[in-house]
């Protein structure tokens, strides 16, 4: 089921162009290797769910290693007519983010015009997994993103704690800092919802 979007129409069109270019580069891939899944995270997913924070880059992971085409940036005009640029962040890496082991399985399908899901199956991290992914770095922008998800009624503190602590069990090393971050994030979500 297509998630409800708050994203600007112009932003979605630009995102669609980037995804079409990626899908086009897969036309000669063996059918046995398809579909390739593209998992969108970060500000692009946040903008889709909330309409807030128009991100200039698209953070995405793929289900397989793929050779990306060169031209993965799109210039467009936003709703106010201002020039904008959207590009795929080739340096995005989810390895250091706090991610639940089921985050990609629970990602929500996103249908984009001109993109055949049998070739490139585009998905958004769920709002809850998107919030969890913000806890590893937990910079100011990450906090604001978590507040936006809570303000839109997409996450609550109890679910965030449960999912984040479950994700934390797969990590090695001293996780005290991240546990503290989970506590702070849950308080922020509670304060946003009251």
PDB file of C-alpha atoms in Angstrom:
ATOM      1  CA  UNK A   1       0.000   0.000   0.000  1.00  0.00           C
ATOM      2  CA  UNK A   2       1.322   3.427  -0.994  1.00  0.00           C
ATOM      3  CA  UNK A   3       2.072   5.552   2.084  1.00  0.00           C
ATOM      4  CA  UNK A   4       0.270   8.889   2.285  1.00  0.00           C
ATOM      5  CA  UNK A   5       2.584  11.661   1.189  1.00  0.00           C
ATOM      6  CA  UNK A   6       3.033  15.258   2.252  1.00  0.00           C
ATOM      7  CA  UNK A   7       5.915  15.797  -0.177  1.00  0.00           C
ATOM      8  CA  UNK A   8       5.966  18.680  -2.604  1.00  0.00           C
ATOM      9  CA  UNK A   9       4.855  17.626  -6.069  1.00  0.00           C
ATOM     10  CA  UNK A  10       7.984  19.155  -7.604  1.00  0.00           C
ATOM     11  CA  UNK A  11      10.218  17.216  -5.218  1.00  0.00           C
ATOM     12  CA  UNK A  12       8.482  13.947  -6.077  1.00  0.00           C
ATOM     13  CA  UNK A  13       8.904  14.638  -9.781  1.00  0.00           C
ATOM     14  CA  UNK A  14      12.644  15.236  -9.299  1.00  0.00           C
ATOM     15  CA  UNK A  15      12.956  12.091  -7.169  1.00  0.00           C
ATOM     16  CA  UNK A  16      11.081  10.159  -9.858  1.00  0.00           C
ATOM     17  CA  UNK A  17      13.581  11.313 -12.498  1.00  0.00           C
ATOM     18  CA  UNK A  18      16.527  10.090 -10.444  1.00  0.00           C
ATOM     19  CA  UNK A  19      14.876   6.735  -9.786  1.00  0.00           C
ATOM     20  CA  UNK A  20      13.941   6.350 -13.467  1.00  0.00           C
ATOM     21  CA  UNK A  21      17.608   6.852 -14.400  1.00  0.00           C
ATOM     22  CA  UNK A  22      18.660   4.149 -11.947  1.00  0.00           C
ATOM     23  CA  UNK A  23      15.939   1.797 -13.218  1.00  0.00           C
ATOM     24  CA  UNK A  24      16.978   2.501 -16.824  1.00  0.00           C
ATOM     25  CA  UNK A  25      20.522   1.409 -16.024  1.00  0.00           C
ATOM     26  CA  UNK A  26      19.148  -1.989 -14.955  1.00  0.00           C
ATOM     27  CA  UNK A  27      17.398  -2.839 -18.239  1.00  0.00           C
ATOM     28  CA  UNK A  28      20.062  -5.392 -19.259  1.00  0.00           C
ATOM     29  CA  UNK A  29      20.269  -7.078 -15.861  1.00  0.00           C
ATOM     30  CA  UNK A  30      19.377 -10.766 -15.772  1.00  0.00           C
ATOM     31  CA  UNK A  31      15.700 -11.238 -14.817  1.00  0.00           C
ATOM     32  CA  UNK A  32      16.811 -13.648 -12.075  1.00  0.00           C
ATOM     33  CA  UNK A  33      18.535 -10.713 -10.293  1.00  0.00           C
ATOM     34  CA  UNK A  34      15.389  -8.576 -10.344  1.00  0.00           C
ATOM     35  CA  UNK A  35      13.794  -6.776  -8.739  1.00  0.00           C
ATOM     36  CA  UNK A  36      16.488  -4.688  -7.109  1.00  0.00           C
ATOM     37  CA  UNK A  37      15.146  -2.983  -4.006  1.00  0.00           C
ATOM     38  CA  UNK A  38      15.994   0.632  -3.280  1.00  0.00           C
ATOM     39  CA  UNK A  39      15.488   1.679   0.354  1.00  0.00           C
ATOM     40  CA  UNK A  40      15.149   5.435   0.845  1.00  0.00           C
ATOM     41  CA  UNK A  41      16.095   6.857   4.245  1.00  0.00           C
ATOM     42  CA  UNK A  42      17.139  10.231   5.644  1.00  0.00           C
ATOM     43  CA  UNK A  43      15.665  13.584   4.738  1.00  0.00           C
ATOM     44  CA  UNK A  44      14.059  12.344   1.520  1.00  0.00           C
ATOM     45  CA  UNK A  45      11.952   9.802   3.444  1.00  0.00           C
ATOM     46  CA  UNK A  46      11.219  12.378   6.142  1.00  0.00           C
ATOM     47  CA  UNK A  47      10.006  14.888   3.532  1.00  0.00           C
ATOM     48  CA  UNK A  48       7.762  12.242   1.991  1.00  0.00           C
ATOM     49  CA  UNK A  49       6.081  11.493   5.331  1.00  0.00           C
ATOM     50  CA  UNK A  50       5.913  15.008   6.787  1.00  0.00           C
ATOM     51  CA  UNK A  51       6.372  17.562   4.020  1.00  0.00           C
ATOM     52  CA  UNK A  52       9.060  19.140   6.204  1.00  0.00           C
ATOM     53  CA  UNK A  53      12.773  19.655   5.553  1.00  0.00           C
ATOM     54  CA  UNK A  54      13.313  19.446   1.826  1.00  0.00           C
ATOM     55  CA  UNK A  55      16.513  17.446   1.600  1.00  0.00           C
ATOM     56  CA  UNK A  56      18.926  18.087  -1.256  1.00  0.00           C
ATOM     57  CA  UNK A  57      20.265  14.540  -1.191  1.00  0.00           C
ATOM     58  CA  UNK A  58      18.642  11.137  -1.378  1.00  0.00           C
ATOM     59  CA  UNK A  59      20.058   8.590   1.059  1.00  0.00           C
ATOM     60  CA  UNK A  60      19.391   5.120  -0.293  1.00  0.00           C
ATOM     61  CA  UNK A  61      20.631   1.582   0.137  1.00  0.00           C
ATOM     62  CA  UNK A  62      20.110  -1.202  -2.388  1.00  0.00           C
ATOM     63  CA  UNK A  63      19.380  -4.900  -2.024  1.00  0.00           C
ATOM     64  CA  UNK A  64      22.274  -5.725  -4.355  1.00  0.00           C
ATOM     65  CA  UNK A  65      25.481  -4.042  -5.377  1.00  0.00           C
ATOM     66  CA  UNK A  66      24.768  -2.106  -8.530  1.00  0.00           C
ATOM     67  CA  UNK A  67      26.797   0.051 -10.894  1.00  0.00           C
ATOM     68  CA  UNK A  68      24.994   3.375 -10.688  1.00  0.00           C
ATOM     69  CA  UNK A  69      24.703   5.590 -13.755  1.00  0.00           C
ATOM     70  CA  UNK A  70      26.545   8.914 -13.813  1.00  0.00           C
ATOM     71  CA  UNK A  71      23.783  11.520 -13.968  1.00  0.00           C
ATOM     72  CA  UNK A  72      21.888  11.164 -10.695  1.00  0.00           C
ATOM     73  CA  UNK A  73      21.144  14.807  -9.994  1.00  0.00           C
ATOM     74  CA  UNK A  74      18.108  16.803 -11.062  1.00  0.00           C
ATOM     75  CA  UNK A  75      17.651  20.566 -11.069  1.00  0.00           C
ATOM     76  CA  UNK A  76      14.054  21.638 -10.493  1.00  0.00           C
ATOM     77  CA  UNK A  77      11.936  24.551  -9.299  1.00  0.00           C
ATOM     78  CA  UNK A  78      10.092  24.197  -6.016  1.00  0.00           C
ATOM     79  CA  UNK A  79       6.504  25.331  -5.386  1.00  0.00           C
ATOM     80  CA  UNK A  80       7.744  28.900  -4.834  1.00  0.00           C
ATOM     81  CA  UNK A  81       9.742  28.894  -8.073  1.00  0.00           C
ATOM     82  CA  UNK A  82      13.137  28.745  -6.362  1.00  0.00           C
ATOM     83  CA  UNK A  83      15.860  26.728  -8.102  1.00  0.00           C
ATOM     84  CA  UNK A  84      16.667  23.477  -6.279  1.00  0.00           C
ATOM     85  CA  UNK A  85      18.944  20.510  -6.827  1.00  0.00           C
ATOM     86  CA  UNK A  86      18.251  16.923  -5.783  1.00  0.00           C
ATOM     87  CA  UNK A  87      20.892  14.220  -6.066  1.00  0.00           C
ATOM     88  CA  UNK A  88      21.552  10.647  -4.983  1.00  0.00           C
ATOM     89  CA  UNK A  89      24.170  10.623  -2.217  1.00  0.00           C
ATOM     90  CA  UNK A  90      26.699   8.098  -3.493  1.00  0.00           C
ATOM     91  CA  UNK A  91      28.453   8.166  -0.105  1.00  0.00           C
ATOM     92  CA  UNK A  92      25.437   7.135   1.976  1.00  0.00           C
ATOM     93  CA  UNK A  93      26.164   4.094   4.086  1.00  0.00           C
ATOM     94  CA  UNK A  94      23.812   2.611   6.671  1.00  0.00           C
ATOM     95  CA  UNK A  95      26.540   0.585   8.395  1.00  0.00           C
ATOM     96  CA  UNK A  96      27.010   3.011  11.286  1.00  0.00           C
ATOM     97  CA  UNK A  97      23.334   3.933  11.683  1.00  0.00           C
ATOM     98  CA  UNK A  98      21.214   2.239  14.312  1.00  0.00           C
ATOM     99  CA  UNK A  99      19.047  -0.059  12.188  1.00  0.00           C
ATOM    100  CA  UNK A 100      16.657  -2.783  13.246  1.00  0.00           C
ATOM    101  CA  UNK A 101      17.348  -6.072  11.496  1.00  0.00           C
ATOM    102  CA  UNK A 102      13.833  -5.981   9.988  1.00  0.00           C
ATOM    103  CA  UNK A 103      14.008  -2.344   8.827  1.00  0.00           C
ATOM    104  CA  UNK A 104      14.281  -3.224   5.160  1.00  0.00           C
ATOM    105  CA  UNK A 105      11.674  -5.977   5.365  1.00  0.00           C
ATOM    106  CA  UNK A 106       9.273  -3.477   6.964  1.00  0.00           C
ATOM    107  CA  UNK A 107      10.018  -0.663   4.479  1.00  0.00           C
ATOM    108  CA  UNK A 108       6.972   0.674   2.668  1.00  0.00           C
ATOM    109  CA  UNK A 109       6.632   0.444  -1.125  1.00  0.00           C
ATOM    110  CA  UNK A 110       6.686   3.733  -3.012  1.00  0.00           C
ATOM    111  CA  UNK A 111       5.234   3.745  -6.516  1.00  0.00           C
ATOM    112  CA  UNK A 112       6.786   6.383  -8.749  1.00  0.00           C
ATOM    113  CA  UNK A 113       5.512   7.115 -12.273  1.00  0.00           C
ATOM    114  CA  UNK A 114       7.624   5.511 -14.976  1.00  0.00           C
ATOM    115  CA  UNK A 115       9.364   3.091 -12.586  1.00  0.00           C
ATOM    116  CA  UNK A 116       8.567  -0.610 -12.972  1.00  0.00           C
ATOM    117  CA  UNK A 117       8.603  -2.181  -9.486  1.00  0.00           C
ATOM    118  CA  UNK A 118       9.499  -5.506 -11.121  1.00  0.00           C
ATOM    119  CA  UNK A 119      12.844  -3.921 -12.037  1.00  0.00           C
ATOM    120  CA  UNK A 120      13.445  -1.372  -9.249  1.00  0.00           C
ATOM    121  CA  UNK A 121      11.244  -1.795  -6.189  1.00  0.00           C
ATOM    122  CA  UNK A 122      11.445   1.551  -4.374  1.00  0.00           C
ATOM    123  CA  UNK A 123      10.716   1.558  -0.656  1.00  0.00           C
ATOM    124  CA  UNK A 124      10.784   4.070   2.196  1.00  0.00           C
ATOM    125  CA  UNK A 125      11.974   3.174   5.656  1.00  0.00           C
ATOM    126  CA  UNK A 126       8.931   3.108   7.903  1.00  0.00           C
ATOM    127  CA  UNK A 127       8.551   6.227  10.072  1.00  0.00           C
ATOM    128  CA  UNK A 128       9.586   4.198  13.124  1.00  0.00           C
ATOM    129  CA  UNK A 129      12.719   2.781  11.468  1.00  0.00           C
ATOM    130  CA  UNK A 130      13.505   6.218  10.084  1.00  0.00           C
ATOM    131  CA  UNK A 131      13.435   7.596  13.651  1.00  0.00           C
ATOM    132  CA  UNK A 132      15.606   4.716  14.903  1.00  0.00           C
ATOM    133  CA  UNK A 133      18.127   5.389  12.142  1.00  0.00           C
ATOM    134  CA  UNK A 134      18.530   8.936  13.498  1.00  0.00           C
ATOM    135  CA  UNK A 135      19.674   7.727  16.944  1.00  0.00           C
ATOM    136  CA  UNK A 136      23.207   6.650  16.025  1.00  0.00           C
ATOM    137  CA  UNK A 137      24.408  10.149  15.136  1.00  0.00           C
ATOM    138  CA  UNK A 138      21.659  12.119  16.942  1.00  0.00           C
ATOM    139  CA  UNK A 139      22.803  15.558  15.779  1.00  0.00           C
ATOM    140  CA  UNK A 140      20.508  18.580  15.919  1.00  0.00           C
ATOM    141  CA  UNK A 141      18.933  17.757  12.542  1.00  0.00           C
ATOM    142  CA  UNK A 142      18.269  14.181  13.700  1.00  0.00           C
ATOM    143  CA  UNK A 143      16.468  15.462  16.794  1.00  0.00           C
ATOM    144  CA  UNK A 144      14.364  17.820  14.685  1.00  0.00           C
ATOM    145  CA  UNK A 145      13.463  14.970  12.340  1.00  0.00           C
ATOM    146  CA  UNK A 146      12.318  12.811  15.261  1.00  0.00           C
ATOM    147  CA  UNK A 147      10.205  15.716  16.561  1.00  0.00           C
ATOM    148  CA  UNK A 148       8.636  16.121  13.091  1.00  0.00           C
ATOM    149  CA  UNK A 149       7.733  12.420  12.949  1.00  0.00           C
ATOM    150  CA  UNK A 150       6.176  12.632  16.425  1.00  0.00           C
ATOM    151  CA  UNK A 151       4.342  15.870  15.653  1.00  0.00           C
ATOM    152  CA  UNK A 152       2.745  14.207  12.614  1.00  0.00           C
ATOM    153  CA  UNK A 153       1.628  11.280  14.783  1.00  0.00           C
ATOM    154  CA  UNK A 154       3.899   8.810  12.993  1.00  0.00           C
ATOM    155  CA  UNK A 155       5.841   7.595  16.052  1.00  0.00           C
ATOM    156  CA  UNK A 156       5.396   7.349  19.811  1.00  0.00           C
ATOM    157  CA  UNK A 157       7.956   6.983  22.590  1.00  0.00           C
ATOM    158  CA  UNK A 158       7.097   3.412  23.616  1.00  0.00           C
ATOM    159  CA  UNK A 159       7.373   2.055  20.057  1.00  0.00           C
ATOM    160  CA  UNK A 160      10.560   4.015  19.457  1.00  0.00           C
ATOM    161  CA  UNK A 161      12.163   2.617  22.622  1.00  0.00           C
ATOM    162  CA  UNK A 162      11.106  -0.950  21.833  1.00  0.00           C
ATOM    163  CA  UNK A 163      12.364  -0.849  18.217  1.00  0.00           C
ATOM    164  CA  UNK A 164      15.607   0.977  19.083  1.00  0.00           C
ATOM    165  CA  UNK A 165      16.478  -1.352  21.968  1.00  0.00           C
ATOM    166  CA  UNK A 166      15.784  -4.358  19.757  1.00  0.00           C
ATOM    167  CA  UNK A 167      18.102  -2.864  17.117  1.00  0.00           C
ATOM    168  CA  UNK A 168      20.760  -2.239  19.738  1.00  0.00           C
ATOM    169  CA  UNK A 169      21.035  -5.964  20.561  1.00  0.00           C
ATOM    170  CA  UNK A 170      22.762  -6.524  17.198  1.00  0.00           C
ATOM    171  CA  UNK A 171      25.552  -4.071  18.016  1.00  0.00           C
ATOM    172  CA  UNK A 172      28.923  -4.824  19.557  1.00  0.00           C
ATOM    173  CA  UNK A 173      31.041  -2.569  21.727  1.00  0.00           C
ATOM    174  CA  UNK A 174      30.095   0.025  24.311  1.00  0.00           C
ATOM    175  CA  UNK A 175      26.492   0.939  23.569  1.00  0.00           C
ATOM    176  CA  UNK A 176      25.998   3.177  26.635  1.00  0.00           C
ATOM    177  CA  UNK A 177      26.011   6.365  24.546  1.00  0.00           C
ATOM    178  CA  UNK A 178      23.335   5.037  22.195  1.00  0.00           C
ATOM    179  CA  UNK A 179      21.232   3.796  25.140  1.00  0.00           C
ATOM    180  CA  UNK A 180      21.408   7.315  26.582  1.00  0.00           C
ATOM    181  CA  UNK A 181      20.394   8.692  23.180  1.00  0.00           C
ATOM    182  CA  UNK A 182      17.366   6.380  23.137  1.00  0.00           C
ATOM    183  CA  UNK A 183      16.329   7.720  26.554  1.00  0.00           C
ATOM    184  CA  UNK A 184      16.686  11.331  25.409  1.00  0.00           C
ATOM    185  CA  UNK A 185      14.829  10.707  22.141  1.00  0.00           C
ATOM    186  CA  UNK A 186      11.934   9.047  23.964  1.00  0.00           C
ATOM    187  CA  UNK A 187      11.654  12.021  26.325  1.00  0.00           C
ATOM    188  CA  UNK A 188      11.659  14.365  23.323  1.00  0.00           C
ATOM    189  CA  UNK A 189       8.888  12.360  21.647  1.00  0.00           C
ATOM    190  CA  UNK A 190       6.841  12.302  24.892  1.00  0.00           C
ATOM    191  CA  UNK A 191       7.251  16.085  25.262  1.00  0.00           C
ATOM    192  CA  UNK A 192       6.206  16.607  21.626  1.00  0.00           C
ATOM    193  CA  UNK A 193       3.059  14.531  22.053  1.00  0.00           C
ATOM    194  CA  UNK A 194       1.912  16.204  25.301  1.00  0.00           C
TER     195      UNK A 194
END
